PDB file of C-alpha atoms in Angstrom:
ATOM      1  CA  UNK T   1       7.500  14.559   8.461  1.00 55.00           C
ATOM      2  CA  UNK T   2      11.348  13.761   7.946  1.00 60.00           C
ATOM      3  CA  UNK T   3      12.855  13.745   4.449  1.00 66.00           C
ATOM      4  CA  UNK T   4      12.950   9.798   4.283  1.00 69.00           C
ATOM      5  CA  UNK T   5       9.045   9.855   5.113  1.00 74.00           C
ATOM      6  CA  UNK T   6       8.474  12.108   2.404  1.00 78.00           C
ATOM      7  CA  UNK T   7      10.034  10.165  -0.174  1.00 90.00           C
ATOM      8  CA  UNK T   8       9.047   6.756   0.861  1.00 92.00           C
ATOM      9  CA  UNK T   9       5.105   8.138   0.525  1.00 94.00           C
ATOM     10  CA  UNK T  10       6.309   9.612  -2.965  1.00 94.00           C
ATOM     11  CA  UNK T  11       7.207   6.035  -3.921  1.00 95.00           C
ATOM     12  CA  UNK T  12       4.373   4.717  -2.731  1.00 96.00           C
ATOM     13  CA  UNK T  13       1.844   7.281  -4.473  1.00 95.00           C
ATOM     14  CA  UNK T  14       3.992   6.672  -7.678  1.00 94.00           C
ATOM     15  CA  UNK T  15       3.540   3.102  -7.419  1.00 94.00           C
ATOM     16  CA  UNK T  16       0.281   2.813  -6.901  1.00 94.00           C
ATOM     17  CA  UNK T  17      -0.801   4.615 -10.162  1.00 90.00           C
ATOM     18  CA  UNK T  18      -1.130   0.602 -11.415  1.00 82.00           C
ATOM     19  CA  UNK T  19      -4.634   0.216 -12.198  1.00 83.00           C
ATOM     20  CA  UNK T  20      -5.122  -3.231 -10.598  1.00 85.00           C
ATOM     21  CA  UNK T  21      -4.264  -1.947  -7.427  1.00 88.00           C
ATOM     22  CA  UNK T  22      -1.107  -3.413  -5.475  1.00 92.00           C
ATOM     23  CA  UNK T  23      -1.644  -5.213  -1.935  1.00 91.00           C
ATOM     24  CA  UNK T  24       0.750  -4.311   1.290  1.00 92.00           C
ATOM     25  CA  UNK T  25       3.267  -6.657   0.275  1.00 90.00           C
ATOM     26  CA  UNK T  26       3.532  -5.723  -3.213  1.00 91.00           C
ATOM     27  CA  UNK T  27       4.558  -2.165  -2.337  1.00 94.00           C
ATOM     28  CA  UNK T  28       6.660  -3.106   0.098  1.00 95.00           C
ATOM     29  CA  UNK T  29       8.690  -5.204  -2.393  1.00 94.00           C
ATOM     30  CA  UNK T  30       8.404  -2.850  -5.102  1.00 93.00           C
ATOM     31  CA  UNK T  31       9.242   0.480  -2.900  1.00 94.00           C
ATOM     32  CA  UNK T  32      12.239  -1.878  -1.046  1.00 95.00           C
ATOM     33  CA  UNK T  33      10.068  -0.537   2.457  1.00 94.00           C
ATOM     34  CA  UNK T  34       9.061  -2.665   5.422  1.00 95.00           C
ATOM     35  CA  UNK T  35       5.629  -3.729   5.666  1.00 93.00           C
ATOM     36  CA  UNK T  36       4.915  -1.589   8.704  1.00 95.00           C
ATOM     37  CA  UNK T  37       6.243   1.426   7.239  1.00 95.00           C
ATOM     38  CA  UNK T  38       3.558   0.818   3.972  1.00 96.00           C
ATOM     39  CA  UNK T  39       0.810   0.089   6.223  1.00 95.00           C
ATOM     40  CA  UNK T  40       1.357   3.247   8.110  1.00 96.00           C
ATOM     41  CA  UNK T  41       1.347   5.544   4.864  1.00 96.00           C
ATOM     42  CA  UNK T  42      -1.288   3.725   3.292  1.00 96.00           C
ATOM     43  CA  UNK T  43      -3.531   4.540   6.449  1.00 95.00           C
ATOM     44  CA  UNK T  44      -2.209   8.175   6.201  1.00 96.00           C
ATOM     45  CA  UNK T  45      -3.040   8.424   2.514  1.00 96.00           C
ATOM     46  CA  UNK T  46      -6.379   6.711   3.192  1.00 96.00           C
ATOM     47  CA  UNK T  47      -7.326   9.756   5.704  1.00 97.00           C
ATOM     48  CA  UNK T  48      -6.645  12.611   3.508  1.00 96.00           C
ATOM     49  CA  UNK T  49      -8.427  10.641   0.487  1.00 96.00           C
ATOM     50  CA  UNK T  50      -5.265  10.171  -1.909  1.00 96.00           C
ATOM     51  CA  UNK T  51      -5.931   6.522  -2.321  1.00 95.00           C
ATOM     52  CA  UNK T  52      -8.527   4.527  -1.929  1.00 93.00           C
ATOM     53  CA  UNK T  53      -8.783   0.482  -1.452  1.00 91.00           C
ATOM     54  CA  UNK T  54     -10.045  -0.921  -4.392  1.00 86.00           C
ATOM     55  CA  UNK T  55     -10.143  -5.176  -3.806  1.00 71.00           C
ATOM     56  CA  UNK T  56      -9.810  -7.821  -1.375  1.00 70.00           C
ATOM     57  CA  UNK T  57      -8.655 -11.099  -1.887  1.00 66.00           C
ATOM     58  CA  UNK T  58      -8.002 -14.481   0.097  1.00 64.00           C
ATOM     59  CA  UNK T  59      -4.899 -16.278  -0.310  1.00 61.00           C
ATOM     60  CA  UNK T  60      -4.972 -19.801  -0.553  1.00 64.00           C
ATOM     61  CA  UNK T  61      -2.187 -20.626   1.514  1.00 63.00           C
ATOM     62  CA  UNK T  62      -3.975 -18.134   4.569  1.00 61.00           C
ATOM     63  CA  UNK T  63      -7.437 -18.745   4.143  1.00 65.00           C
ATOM     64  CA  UNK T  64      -8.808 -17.108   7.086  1.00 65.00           C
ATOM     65  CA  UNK T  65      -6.866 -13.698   6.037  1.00 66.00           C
ATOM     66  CA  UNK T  66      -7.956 -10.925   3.536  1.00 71.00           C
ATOM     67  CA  UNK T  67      -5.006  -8.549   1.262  1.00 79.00           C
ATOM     68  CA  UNK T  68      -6.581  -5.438   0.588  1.00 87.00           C
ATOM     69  CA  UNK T  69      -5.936  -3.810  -3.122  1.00 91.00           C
ATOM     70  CA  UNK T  70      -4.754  -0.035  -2.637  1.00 93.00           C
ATOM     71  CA  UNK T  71      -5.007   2.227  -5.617  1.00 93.00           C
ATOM     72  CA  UNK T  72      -4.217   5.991  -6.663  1.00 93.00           C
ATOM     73  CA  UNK T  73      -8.122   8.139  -6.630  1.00 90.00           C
TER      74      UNK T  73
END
């Protein structure tokens, strides 16, 4: 794992400490990271038990779709 991999999973893990849980998007906003790179630390920090997913929602506007809530264990 590179240096900027590192970090970007620190921010992650730091952010993530909210106790309502944070979707995809959210963390990507608040860590200033691409969705894609989120989604593939959040299934990396999902496998070694880190986090855990906590919610799912449905978004008005995209009914058929559901945002997962992530969250710190």
């Amino acid at each position: 794992m590179n240096e900027n991999s590192a970090n970007s999973r620190d921010q992650i893990l730091e952010a993530l400490t909210n106790p309502s849980g944070l979707t995809t998007l959210d963390l990507s906003r608040h860590c200033g990271i691409g969705e894609p790179a989120v989604r593939f630390h959040l299934r990396n920090l999902l496998k070694t038990g880190q986090i855990c997913t906590i919610d799912s929602m449905v978004q008005k506007n995209h009914p058929g779709r559901k945002y997962l809530k992530y969250r710190r264990n």
